[in-house]
Coordinates of C-alpha atoms (C1' of nucleotides) in Angstrom, one line a residue:
Chain A
X1 CA -20.6 14.4 -14.6
X2 CA -16.5 15.2 -13.8
X3 CA -14.9 18.7 -13.9
X4 CA -14.9 19.6 -17.1
X5 CA -18.7 19.7 -17.9
X6 CA -18.5 21.5 -15.5
X7 CA -16.8 23.9 -16.4
X8 CA -17.5 24.6 -19.7
X9 CA -21.0 25.1 -18.4
X10 CA -19.9 27.4 -15.7
X11 CA -18.5 29.2 -18.0
X12 CA -21.4 28.5 -21.0
X13 CA -23.7 30.6 -18.1
X14 CA -21.7 33.4 -17.3
X15 CA -20.9 33.9 -21.2
X16 CA -25.0 33.7 -21.9
X17 CA -23.6 31.5 -25.8
X18 CA -21.1 28.4 -26.8
X19 CA -19.5 30.5 -29.0
X20 CA -17.9 33.2 -27.2
X21 CA -17.6 30.1 -24.2
X22 CA -15.2 27.7 -26.0
X23 CA -13.0 30.5 -26.7
X24 CA -12.0 31.2 -23.4
X25 CA -11.9 27.9 -22.7
X26 CA -9.1 27.7 -25.8
X27 CA -11.6 24.7 -26.8
X28 CA -13.7 23.7 -30.1
X29 CA -18.0 24.6 -29.7
X30 CA -18.7 21.3 -30.1
X31 CA -17.4 19.9 -27.6
X32 CA -18.4 22.2 -25.0
X33 CA -22.3 21.6 -27.3
X34 CA -21.4 17.6 -26.4
X35 CA -20.5 18.3 -23.3
X36 CA -23.0 20.7 -21.9
X37 CA -25.3 17.7 -24.2
X38 CA -24.6 14.9 -21.6
X39 CA -24.5 16.7 -18.6
X40 CA -28.2 18.1 -19.6
X41 CA -29.1 14.1 -20.1
X42 CA -27.5 12.9 -16.9
X43 CA -29.4 15.4 -14.8
X44 CA -32.5 14.6 -17.1
X45 CA -33.6 18.2 -16.9
X46 CA -32.7 21.3 -19.4
X47 CA -29.9 23.3 -17.8
X48 CA -30.2 25.9 -21.2
X49 CA -33.8 27.5 -22.3
X50 CA -32.6 27.0 -26.3
X51 CA -34.7 30.2 -27.0
X52 CA -33.3 30.6 -31.2
X53 CA -29.4 31.2 -30.8
X54 CA -29.6 33.1 -27.1
X55 CA -29.1 31.0 -24.3
X56 CA -30.6 31.3 -20.9
X57 CA -30.7 29.3 -17.5
X58 CA -33.4 27.7 -16.4
X59 CA -34.6 27.6 -12.7
X60 CA -32.4 24.5 -13.2
X61 CA -30.1 25.6 -13.9
X62 CA -29.7 28.5 -11.9
X63 CA -29.6 26.1 -9.1
X64 CA -27.0 24.0 -10.7
X65 CA -25.2 26.9 -11.5
X66 CA -24.7 28.0 -7.7
X67 CA -23.4 24.5 -6.3
X68 CA -21.1 24.7 -10.1
X69 CA -19.1 27.5 -8.9
X70 CA -18.6 25.8 -5.3
X71 CA -17.6 23.2 -6.7
X72 CA -15.1 24.4 -9.4
X73 CA -13.7 27.4 -7.0
X74 CA -13.7 24.5 -3.8
X75 CA -11.3 22.1 -6.5
X76 CA -9.2 25.3 -8.6
X77 CA -8.2 26.0 -4.2
X78 CA -7.2 21.9 -2.7
X79 CA -3.8 23.0 -4.3
X80 CA -3.2 26.4 -4.2
X81 CA -4.4 25.6 0.9
X82 CA -2.1 21.8 0.5
X83 CA 1.1 24.4 -0.7
X84 CA -0.1 26.7 1.8
X85 CA -0.7 24.5 4.9
X86 CA 2.7 23.1 3.9
X87 CA 4.0 27.5 4.9
X88 CA 2.4 26.6 8.3
X89 CA 4.0 24.9 9.2
X90 CA 5.9 26.1 11.5
X91 CA 8.2 25.9 14.4
X92 CA 10.9 24.0 15.6
X93 CA 11.6 20.6 15.9
X94 CA 15.4 19.1 17.3
X95 CA 16.2 15.2 16.1
X96 CA 18.5 13.7 18.7
X97 CA 20.6 10.7 16.3
X98 CA 23.5 8.8 16.4
X99 CA 27.2 9.4 15.0
X100 CA 26.8 7.5 11.4
X101 CA 22.9 8.6 11.1
X102 CA 23.7 12.3 11.4
X103 CA 26.6 11.5 8.8
X104 CA 25.5 9.2 6.7
X105 CA 21.3 9.0 6.2
X106 CA 20.0 12.7 8.1
X107 CA 21.6 15.0 5.1
X108 CA 19.5 14.8 2.7
X109 CA 16.3 14.6 4.7
X110 CA 17.2 17.4 6.6
X111 CA 17.5 19.2 3.0
X112 CA 14.2 17.9 1.5
X113 CA 12.8 18.9 4.8
X114 CA 13.6 22.5 4.7
X115 CA 13.2 22.2 1.4
X116 CA 9.8 21.5 1.6
X117 CA 8.7 23.4 4.9
X118 CA 11.5 26.2 4.9
X119 CA 9.7 27.9 7.7
X120 CA 10.5 25.2 9.6
X121 CA 14.3 25.7 12.3
X122 CA 15.3 21.5 12.3
X123 CA 18.6 21.2 14.7
X124 CA 19.7 17.9 14.4
X125 CA 21.1 17.0 18.2
X126 CA 24.2 14.0 18.0
X127 CA 24.3 11.7 20.8
X128 CA 24.3 8.2 22.2
X129 CA 21.3 5.6 22.2
X130 CA 20.7 5.0 25.9
X131 CA 20.8 9.4 26.3
X132 CA 17.9 10.0 24.1
X133 CA 15.9 9.2 26.7
X134 CA 16.6 11.8 28.7
X135 CA 17.1 14.0 26.2
X136 CA 13.2 13.6 25.3
X137 CA 11.9 13.4 28.7
X138 CA 14.1 17.0 29.0
X139 CA 12.1 18.6 25.5
X140 CA 16.0 19.0 24.6
X141 CA 15.1 16.5 21.7
X142 CA 11.7 16.9 19.8
X143 CA 12.7 12.9 18.9
X144 CA 15.1 11.0 18.3
X145 CA 15.8 8.7 15.0
X146 CA 18.5 6.2 17.0
X147 CA 18.2 1.9 17.5
X148 CA 15.5 0.9 20.4
X149 CA 16.3 1.5 23.9
X150 CA 15.3 -1.8 24.8
X151 CA 15.5 -1.4 28.7
X152 CA 12.4 -0.9 28.5
X153 CA 11.7 0.8 32.0
X154 CA 9.0 0.6 33.6
X155 CA 8.0 3.8 32.8
X156 CA 6.2 3.5 29.6
X157 CA 6.7 7.4 28.4
X158 CA 8.7 6.6 25.7
X159 CA 7.8 5.0 22.3
X160 CA 8.9 3.4 20.3
X161 CA 8.7 3.4 16.4
X162 CA 10.0 1.0 13.8
X163 CA 11.8 2.6 10.9
X164 CA 13.9 -0.6 9.7
X165 CA 16.2 -3.0 11.0
X166 CA 19.8 -4.3 10.0
X167 CA 21.1 -7.3 10.3
X168 CA 24.7 -6.7 12.4
X169 CA 27.4 -8.1 10.4
X170 CA 31.5 -9.5 10.4
X171 CA 33.3 -6.6 9.6
X172 CA 37.6 -8.1 9.0
X173 CA 40.4 -7.7 7.6
X174 CA 40.1 -9.9 3.5
X175 CA 44.0 -10.8 5.2
X176 CA 41.8 -11.8 8.5
X177 CA 40.8 -16.1 8.2
X178 CA 37.3 -15.0 9.0
X179 CA 36.5 -13.5 5.3
X180 CA 37.5 -17.8 4.2
X181 CA 33.9 -18.1 5.8
X182 CA 30.8 -17.4 3.9
X183 CA 29.1 -17.5 8.0
X184 CA 30.6 -17.2 11.6
X185 CA 30.0 -17.3 15.1
X186 CA 30.6 -16.1 17.8
X187 CA 33.3 -18.6 19.4
X188 CA 35.2 -18.0 16.0
X189 CA 35.2 -14.8 17.4
X190 CA 36.8 -14.2 20.2
X191 CA 39.7 -15.9 19.0
X192 CA 40.1 -12.7 17.2
X193 CA 41.6 -9.1 18.9
X194 CA 37.6 -7.4 19.2
X195 CA 36.9 -4.6 17.6
X196 CA 34.0 -2.4 19.5
X197 CA 31.3 0.1 20.2
X198 CA 31.0 1.9 23.8
X199 CA 29.0 0.9 26.2
X200 CA 26.3 3.6 25.5
X201 CA 25.9 2.6 22.2
X202 CA 22.9 0.2 20.8
X203 CA 24.9 -2.0 19.6
X204 CA 26.8 -2.8 22.1
X205 CA 23.9 -3.3 24.7
X206 CA 23.1 -6.0 22.6
X207 CA 25.9 -7.3 22.1
X208 CA 27.2 -7.4 25.1
X209 CA 25.4 -10.6 26.6
X210 CA 26.5 -13.2 23.5
X211 CA 29.5 -12.2 22.2
X212 CA 31.5 -9.6 25.0
X213 CA 31.9 -12.2 27.6
X214 CA 35.7 -13.6 28.1
X215 CA 36.8 -11.2 24.5
X216 CA 39.1 -9.6 24.0
X217 CA 39.0 -6.3 23.3
X218 CA 41.2 -4.5 21.9
X219 CA 39.2 -0.6 20.9
X220 CA 35.8 0.5 21.6
X221 CA 35.0 4.0 20.1
X222 CA 31.8 5.9 19.4
X223 CA 32.4 6.0 15.5
X224 CA 32.2 3.5 13.5
X225 CA 34.3 5.4 11.1
X226 CA 37.3 5.0 13.6
X227 CA 37.1 1.7 14.5
X228 CA 37.4 0.8 10.6
X229 CA 40.8 2.7 10.3
X230 CA 42.1 -0.3 13.1
X231 CA 39.7 -3.3 11.2
X232 CA 41.3 -2.5 7.2
X233 CA 45.5 -2.8 9.4
X234 CA 43.9 -6.5 10.5
X235 CA 44.6 -5.1 13.8
X236 CA 41.2 -7.0 14.9
X237 CA 37.2 -7.4 13.4
X238 CA 34.9 -5.7 14.7
X239 CA 30.7 -6.0 14.7
X240 CA 28.9 -3.9 12.6
X241 CA 24.7 -3.1 11.8
X242 CA 25.0 -4.5 7.6
X243 CA 23.4 -0.5 6.6
X244 CA 27.4 0.8 7.8
X245 CA 29.1 -1.6 6.3
X246 CA 26.8 -1.1 2.8
X247 CA 26.8 3.0 3.6
X248 CA 30.7 3.2 3.1
X249 CA 33.5 2.0 1.8
X250 CA 35.5 -0.3 2.3
X251 CA 39.2 -0.9 1.2
X252 CA 40.6 -4.2 1.8
X253 CA 37.4 -4.9 4.4
X254 CA 35.4 -8.0 3.3
X255 CA 31.8 -8.6 4.6
X256 CA 30.3 -11.7 7.1
X257 CA 27.5 -12.9 7.6
X258 CA 26.8 -14.4 11.6
X259 CA 25.5 -17.4 11.8
X260 CA 22.9 -16.1 14.4
X261 CA 20.9 -13.5 13.5
X262 CA 21.1 -10.5 15.5
X263 CA 18.3 -6.9 14.8
X264 CA 19.3 -4.4 15.8
X265 CA 16.0 -2.2 15.4
X266 CA 16.7 1.8 13.7
X267 CA 13.6 3.6 14.5
X268 CA 12.2 7.0 15.7
X269 CA 11.4 7.1 20.2
X270 CA 9.6 10.4 21.2
X271 CA 7.4 11.0 24.0
X272 CA 3.9 10.0 24.1
X273 CA 2.9 12.1 26.9
X274 CA 3.3 14.9 24.4
X275 CA 1.5 14.7 20.7
X276 CA 3.9 14.9 17.7
X277 CA 4.0 18.0 16.6
X278 CA 3.2 18.7 12.3
X279 CA 7.0 19.2 11.2
X280 CA 8.2 15.9 13.2
X281 CA 5.4 14.2 11.3
X282 CA 6.6 15.4 8.4
X283 CA 10.1 14.4 9.5
X284 CA 9.4 10.6 10.3
X285 CA 6.8 10.7 7.2
X286 CA 10.6 11.7 5.4
X287 CA 12.4 9.2 6.9
X288 CA 10.6 6.2 6.8
X289 CA 9.7 6.6 3.2
X290 CA 13.4 6.8 2.3
X291 CA 14.9 4.0 4.4
X292 CA 11.0 1.9 5.6
X293 CA 11.0 -1.0 4.0
Chain B
X1 CA -7.8 15.7 -11.2
X2 CA -10.5 14.6 -11.4
X3 CA -13.5 13.0 -9.7
X4 CA -12.6 9.6 -10.1
X5 CA -9.2 10.7 -8.6
X6 CA -11.7 11.6 -5.8
X7 CA -14.0 8.9 -4.6
X8 CA -10.5 6.4 -5.5
X9 CA -8.8 8.2 -2.9
X10 CA -11.8 8.9 -0.4
X11 CA -12.6 5.2 -0.5
X12 CA -9.3 4.1 -0.1
X13 CA -8.3 6.5 3.3
X14 CA -11.7 4.8 4.4
X15 CA -10.5 1.3 4.0
X16 CA -7.1 1.8 4.6
X17 CA -6.3 -0.1 1.6
X18 CA -6.3 0.2 -1.8
X19 CA -7.6 -4.1 -2.3
X20 CA -10.7 -3.0 -1.2
X21 CA -11.8 0.3 -2.0
X22 CA -11.1 -1.0 -5.3
X23 CA -13.3 -4.2 -4.5
X24 CA -16.4 -1.6 -3.2
X25 CA -16.6 0.4 -6.4
X26 CA -16.2 -2.4 -8.7
X27 CA -12.8 -2.1 -10.5
X28 CA -9.5 -3.6 -9.9
X29 CA -7.4 -2.9 -7.8
X30 CA -4.3 -1.3 -10.4
X31 CA -6.7 1.1 -11.4
X32 CA -7.4 3.1 -8.2
X33 CA -3.7 2.3 -7.3
X34 CA -3.1 4.4 -10.8
X35 CA -4.8 6.5 -9.6
X36 CA -3.6 7.6 -6.5
X37 CA -0.9 7.9 -8.2
X38 CA -1.4 10.7 -10.9
X39 CA -3.0 12.3 -8.3
X40 CA -0.2 13.0 -6.2
X41 CA 2.6 13.4 -9.1
X42 CA 0.3 16.4 -10.1
X43 CA -1.0 17.3 -6.4
X44 CA 3.2 17.0 -5.8
X45 CA 3.6 15.3 -2.5
X46 CA 2.3 12.3 -1.1
X47 CA -1.4 11.6 0.7
X48 CA -0.4 7.9 1.7
X49 CA 2.2 7.1 4.0
X50 CA 3.3 3.7 2.2
X51 CA 5.1 1.9 5.6
X52 CA 5.1 -2.1 4.4
X53 CA 1.1 -3.6 2.7
X54 CA -0.7 -0.6 5.7
X55 CA -1.7 3.2 3.8
X56 CA -1.6 6.0 6.2
X57 CA -2.4 8.9 5.2
X58 CA 0.0 12.0 5.7
X59 CA -0.2 15.3 7.1
X60 CA -0.9 16.3 3.2
X61 CA -3.1 13.9 2.3
X62 CA -5.5 14.2 5.2
X63 CA -6.3 18.0 4.4
X64 CA -6.8 17.1 1.2
X65 CA -9.2 14.2 2.3
X66 CA -11.1 17.2 4.0
X67 CA -11.4 18.9 1.1
X68 CA -12.4 15.5 -1.8
X69 CA -15.2 15.0 1.1
X70 CA -16.4 17.7 0.7
X71 CA -17.0 17.9 -2.8
X72 CA -17.7 14.3 -3.5
X73 CA -20.7 14.8 -0.9
X74 CA -21.5 18.2 -3.1
X75 CA -21.5 16.5 -6.6
X76 CA -23.6 12.8 -4.8
X77 CA -26.2 14.9 -4.2
X78 CA -26.3 17.7 -6.8
X79 CA -28.7 15.4 -8.7
X80 CA -30.6 14.7 -5.7
X81 CA -31.6 18.6 -4.9
X82 CA -32.2 19.5 -8.6
X83 CA -34.7 16.8 -8.3
X84 CA -35.6 17.5 -4.8
X85 CA -36.0 22.0 -5.9
X86 CA -38.7 20.5 -8.1
X87 CA -40.7 18.9 -5.5
X88 CA -40.6 21.6 -3.7
X89 CA -41.9 24.6 -6.3
X90 CA -45.4 23.9 -5.4
X91 CA -48.5 27.0 -5.8
X92 CA -51.1 27.0 -8.0
X93 CA -50.3 28.5 -11.7
X94 CA -54.0 29.9 -13.8
X95 CA -53.0 30.1 -16.9
X96 CA -55.8 32.1 -19.3
X97 CA -55.7 30.7 -23.8
X98 CA -57.3 30.6 -26.8
X99 CA -59.4 28.1 -27.7
X100 CA -57.4 26.3 -30.3
X101 CA -54.6 26.3 -27.6
X102 CA -56.7 25.0 -24.8
X103 CA -58.0 22.2 -27.1
X104 CA -54.3 21.3 -28.6
X105 CA -51.8 23.1 -27.7
X106 CA -51.3 23.4 -24.4
X107 CA -52.4 19.4 -23.0
X108 CA -49.6 18.1 -23.3
X109 CA -47.4 20.7 -21.7
X110 CA -50.3 20.2 -18.6
X111 CA -49.9 17.0 -18.1
X112 CA -45.7 17.4 -19.0
X113 CA -46.0 19.6 -16.4
X114 CA -48.0 18.3 -13.1
X115 CA -45.4 15.5 -14.0
X116 CA -42.3 16.5 -13.2
X117 CA -44.0 19.2 -10.8
X118 CA -47.0 17.4 -9.1
X119 CA -47.2 20.0 -6.1
X120 CA -47.8 22.9 -8.5
X121 CA -51.7 23.2 -8.9
X122 CA -52.4 24.5 -12.8
X123 CA -55.3 25.5 -14.6
X124 CA -57.2 26.5 -17.3
X125 CA -58.9 29.3 -18.5
X126 CA -60.4 30.2 -21.9
X127 CA -60.8 33.2 -23.4
X128 CA -59.8 35.9 -25.9
X129 CA -57.2 37.3 -26.3
X130 CA -59.1 40.7 -25.6
X131 CA -60.5 39.8 -21.9
X132 CA -56.2 39.1 -21.1
X133 CA -55.2 42.4 -20.4
X134 CA -58.2 42.3 -17.2
X135 CA -57.7 38.9 -16.8
X136 CA -54.0 38.8 -15.5
X137 CA -55.2 42.5 -14.0
X138 CA -57.9 41.5 -11.7
X139 CA -55.2 38.2 -10.8
X140 CA -57.8 36.1 -12.3
X141 CA -55.0 34.6 -14.2
X142 CA -50.9 34.6 -13.5
X143 CA -50.3 34.6 -17.2
X144 CA -52.2 34.5 -20.1
X145 CA -50.7 32.5 -24.3
X146 CA -52.6 34.2 -26.6
X147 CA -51.9 36.2 -29.3
X148 CA -49.9 39.3 -28.5
X149 CA -52.0 41.7 -27.2
X150 CA -51.5 45.2 -29.5
X151 CA -54.2 47.7 -28.5
X152 CA -50.5 48.9 -26.7
X153 CA -52.3 50.8 -23.9
X154 CA -50.4 53.6 -22.5
X155 CA -50.3 51.5 -19.1
X156 CA -47.2 49.0 -19.9
X157 CA -48.9 47.3 -17.6
X158 CA -48.8 44.1 -19.8
X159 CA -45.7 42.4 -20.9
X160 CA -45.6 40.6 -24.3
X161 CA -43.3 37.8 -24.3
X162 CA -43.3 36.2 -27.3
X163 CA -43.1 32.1 -28.5
X164 CA -43.6 31.6 -31.9
X165 CA -45.5 33.7 -34.1
X166 CA -47.2 32.4 -37.4
X167 CA -48.2 33.3 -40.9
X168 CA -52.3 33.5 -41.7
X169 CA -53.0 31.3 -44.4
X170 CA -56.3 30.6 -46.5
X171 CA -58.0 28.2 -46.3
X172 CA -61.4 26.9 -48.5
X173 CA -62.8 23.9 -50.2
X174 CA -61.3 21.9 -53.1
X175 CA -64.3 23.2 -55.5
X176 CA -63.4 27.0 -54.4
X177 CA -61.5 28.4 -57.4
X178 CA -58.6 29.8 -55.3
X179 CA -57.8 26.5 -54.3
X180 CA -56.1 26.4 -58.2
X181 CA -53.6 29.5 -57.2
X182 CA -50.6 28.6 -55.1
X183 CA -51.2 32.6 -53.9
X184 CA -53.6 34.9 -52.7
X185 CA -54.2 38.3 -52.6
X186 CA -56.8 40.1 -50.6
X187 CA -58.5 41.2 -53.4
X188 CA -59.4 37.5 -54.7
X189 CA -60.1 36.8 -51.4
X190 CA -62.9 39.8 -51.2
X191 CA -64.7 38.1 -53.9
X192 CA -65.7 35.1 -51.9
X193 CA -68.2 35.2 -48.5
X194 CA -66.1 35.6 -46.2
X195 CA -65.9 33.3 -43.1
X196 CA -64.4 34.8 -39.4
X197 CA -63.5 34.9 -36.7
X198 CA -65.7 36.8 -33.8
X199 CA -64.2 40.7 -33.1
X200 CA -63.3 39.4 -30.0
X201 CA -59.5 37.4 -31.2
X202 CA -56.5 38.6 -32.2
X203 CA -56.9 37.2 -35.3
X204 CA -60.0 39.6 -36.2
X205 CA -57.9 42.4 -34.9
X206 CA -55.0 41.7 -37.1
X207 CA -57.2 41.4 -39.6
X208 CA -60.2 43.7 -39.8
X209 CA -59.0 46.8 -41.4
X210 CA -56.8 45.1 -44.6
X211 CA -58.8 42.9 -45.3
X212 CA -62.9 43.2 -43.7
X213 CA -64.0 45.9 -45.2
X214 CA -66.3 45.8 -47.6
X215 CA -66.3 42.1 -47.7
X216 CA -69.0 40.2 -47.0
X217 CA -69.0 38.1 -44.3
X218 CA -71.0 34.9 -43.4
X219 CA -69.5 34.1 -40.7
X220 CA -68.0 35.0 -37.7
X221 CA -67.6 32.2 -34.7
X222 CA -65.3 32.4 -32.2
X223 CA -63.4 28.4 -33.0
X224 CA -61.8 27.0 -36.1
X225 CA -63.8 24.2 -35.8
X226 CA -67.0 25.3 -36.9
X227 CA -65.0 27.8 -39.2
X228 CA -64.1 24.7 -41.2
X229 CA -67.8 22.9 -40.7
X230 CA -68.7 26.2 -43.3
X231 CA -65.5 26.0 -45.1
X232 CA -65.3 22.7 -45.9
X233 CA -69.2 22.7 -48.1
X234 CA -67.3 25.7 -49.7
X235 CA -70.3 28.1 -48.0
X236 CA -67.1 30.6 -48.1
X237 CA -63.1 31.3 -47.0
X238 CA -61.7 32.0 -44.1
X239 CA -58.3 33.2 -42.8
X240 CA -56.5 31.2 -40.1
X241 CA -53.4 31.4 -38.5
X242 CA -51.1 28.8 -40.2
X243 CA -50.2 26.9 -37.4
X244 CA -54.3 26.2 -37.2
X245 CA -54.5 24.9 -40.5
X246 CA -51.6 22.5 -40.1
X247 CA -53.3 21.2 -36.3
X248 CA -56.0 19.8 -37.6
X249 CA -56.8 17.1 -40.6
X250 CA -58.2 18.7 -43.2
X251 CA -60.6 17.1 -45.6
X252 CA -61.0 18.2 -48.7
X253 CA -59.6 21.9 -47.3
X254 CA -57.0 22.7 -49.4
X255 CA -54.0 25.7 -47.8
X256 CA -53.1 29.0 -49.9
X257 CA -50.2 31.0 -48.3
X258 CA -52.0 34.3 -48.5
X259 CA -49.6 37.6 -51.1
X260 CA -48.8 39.5 -48.0
X261 CA -47.0 37.9 -45.2
X262 CA -49.7 38.4 -42.1
X263 CA -48.0 37.1 -39.6
X264 CA -50.0 36.2 -36.4
X265 CA -47.7 36.9 -32.0
X266 CA -48.3 34.0 -30.2
X267 CA -46.4 34.1 -26.1
X268 CA -46.5 34.8 -23.0
X269 CA -49.2 38.0 -21.4
X270 CA -47.8 38.7 -18.1
X271 CA -48.1 41.8 -15.3
X272 CA -45.2 42.9 -15.2
X273 CA -45.9 44.8 -11.3
X274 CA -45.3 41.1 -9.9
X275 CA -43.1 38.9 -10.5
X276 CA -43.4 35.3 -12.7
X277 CA -43.8 32.3 -9.4
X278 CA -41.3 29.7 -9.9
X279 CA -44.1 27.7 -11.7
X280 CA -45.1 30.1 -14.5
X281 CA -41.4 30.3 -15.2
X282 CA -40.8 26.8 -16.2
X283 CA -44.2 26.6 -17.7
X284 CA -43.2 28.8 -19.5
X285 CA -40.0 27.1 -20.7
X286 CA -41.7 23.9 -21.1
X287 CA -44.1 25.8 -23.6
X288 CA -41.2 27.8 -24.8
X289 CA -39.4 24.3 -25.4
X290 CA -41.6 22.3 -27.1
X291 CA -43.2 25.4 -29.7
X292 CA -40.8 28.5 -29.4
X293 CA -38.0 28.8 -32.3
Chain C
dA1 C1' 3.5 -19.1 1.2
dG2 C1' -0.6 -15.1 0.8
dA3 C1' -1.3 -11.1 0.6
dA4 C1' -1.3 -6.0 -1.4
dA5 C1' 1.5 -2.9 -3.6
dT6 C1' 3.4 -1.1 -7.7
dT7 C1' 4.7 -2.3 -12.8
dA8 C1' 3.5 -3.2 -17.6
dC9 C1' 0.9 -3.6 -22.3
dG10 C1' -3.0 -4.4 -25.2
dT11 C1' -8.6 -2.8 -25.6
dT12 C1' -12.1 0.3 -25.3
dT13 C1' -14.1 3.9 -23.2
dC14 C1' -13.9 9.5 -23.6
dG15 C1' -12.9 14.3 -24.9
dC16 C1' -11.2 16.5 -29.1
dG17 C1' -10.9 18.9 -33.5
dT18 C1' -12.6 19.1 -38.7
dA19 C1' -16.1 19.5 -41.7
dA20 C1' -21.2 19.2 -42.3
dG21 C1' -25.8 20.6 -41.5
dC22 C1' -30.0 23.2 -39.3
dA23 C1' -32.1 27.3 -37.7
dT24 C1' -32.1 31.8 -36.4
dG25 C1' -32.3 36.7 -37.6
Chain D
dC1 C1' -25.7 34.6 -46.1
dA2 C1' -24.3 35.4 -41.2
dT3 C1' -24.4 34.3 -36.2
dG4 C1' -23.9 30.1 -33.3
dC5 C1' -26.6 25.2 -32.0
dT6 C1' -26.2 20.9 -33.1
dT7 C1' -24.5 15.9 -35.3
dA8 C1' -21.4 13.0 -37.6
dC9 C1' -16.8 11.6 -37.9
dG10 C1' -11.8 10.2 -36.8
dC11 C1' -7.8 10.8 -34.0
dG12 C1' -5.2 10.8 -30.0
dA13 C1' -4.7 10.5 -24.6
dA14 C1' -7.1 8.5 -21.0
dA15 C1' -8.1 5.1 -17.6
dC16 C1' -9.5 0.3 -17.4
dG17 C1' -8.6 -4.9 -17.1
dT18 C1' -5.1 -9.1 -16.8
dA19 C1' -1.0 -10.8 -16.4
dA20 C1' 4.2 -10.4 -14.4
dT21 C1' 6.6 -8.6 -10.7
dT22 C1' 7.5 -6.8 -6.6
dT23 C1' 6.9 -6.1 -1.7
dC24 C1' 5.5 -7.4 2.9
dT25 C1' 3.7 -10.5 7.1

DNA sequence: AGAAATTACGTTTCGCGTAAGCATG
DNA sequence: CATGCTTACGCGAAACGTAATTTCT
């Protein structure tokens, strides 16, 4: 049994003969005839009483028609209902994120979102990783896309769902001596002036213990792009997430792996005490589909 | 979209991964994977959020699943419901018919009927054509299968629906002179002793005006078989419906066409003031399928 | 390395259309 | 003989299975 048979049967029952039904459905008449026959064989009962040229529904046929109508109409409506459900997804959706995400990662996601779900008012709120917790708790934002907040407070109100992770890599001028190495260690790096993020960022928090002690820091910035200007001029070496290095076109700058694999975990933070809105779920799905592994 | 895709989708959603769903449905895993992909393309939206190896329903997927479940279960139930409806057809069905029908035409129909609809109590009531009207009106029988009642009374309470018609033919011994002719006329026939039905039969009524006046009647019987005994011994010639002649094996008896085509119309009579019961409708359908043209 | 999903490709199944065959009126 | 249903047969699309490829744990 399949949809075609149900549609052929329904139309034939309505028309009273196969020929007219076939014409209305733009198929040949034997095609309809055969499908009806197969249907009757499968159901093991006659649906039409062939009375000469005329067709009349049998008792079983009438019963079957009732169900066939319901199914056919249900199927016809599924597409519409799904598209309609999109239109019904509305409300506001405020998303917190870092500077790089705001500039490079989220624009195309937001674009998709407002095109597919035009009734959702999306707003992006640029902030640092350690600000997110407060913004979430004070309901300024619904979700944040940022590095994992590792403070691991006793209060587990904020939940983190990873979208992807990225290794930290060294970036330095091609003129720098480190550019000649394939992997570099923290000891080597500490010999050079360091360019890094401000203490309120997620990357800083990961690096602080292992690297930053006793290092000579020449620049602390919130913005990778600002850091790269200094690096390009070989004023120092920096450590940034690999995914950011890949997103930027780096002129005269090289990327080198670290000998320890420190990763930064990017994902969604949200307040578990409040359920995720449909809009938020959809946004996460889109984000995950684009950048998730 | 088709049933296969709905079933694959439903099972996959229930299992949480494609491999297990495919195993449970005894198909290969790529088959399921491809159908799901086609389904998503047709609906123009993702149904599953591919999160690494793991599958999770999207918002649209959840909505779609709800409808898919309904449809799949409806389809699964159709067969059962139709068969169940048969069981539900019950009650008594009394059928009036002539002697030939009772002996030769109805047994296999009744057999089918009580096998497919075991809760219907079928009873056959043998009677003559002109008795039927009274039996119907007094509710002794629900329907009658007999020759058309041509009295055409002013009261149109009894409706006739033809199942088939049959020409009247001459039957005579192969020794009879008429056996040498291909078609015979009433004038020829009247030269021989006539064997015919009793006046209370449908055939008699058709013949009476044209043939029976001034004829020498040697036997009037209710039963074709009795008539045939006389004919076999060449004691006379008879006129019976062609379908009866075809049903019997006739030893030493030949069948010849008449030069005028007088037909007897066999069908269902029923009282229009009472609706046909489901059981009656089914019986008529079976009868019509077997003998209707 | 192992498990799960997708892609690629050859095979089989299924539905369709044309043409021919029957039946009805 | 005209209309309508069924059967026969060849063609093209669709679904399937095996095997190779990719991706994540």
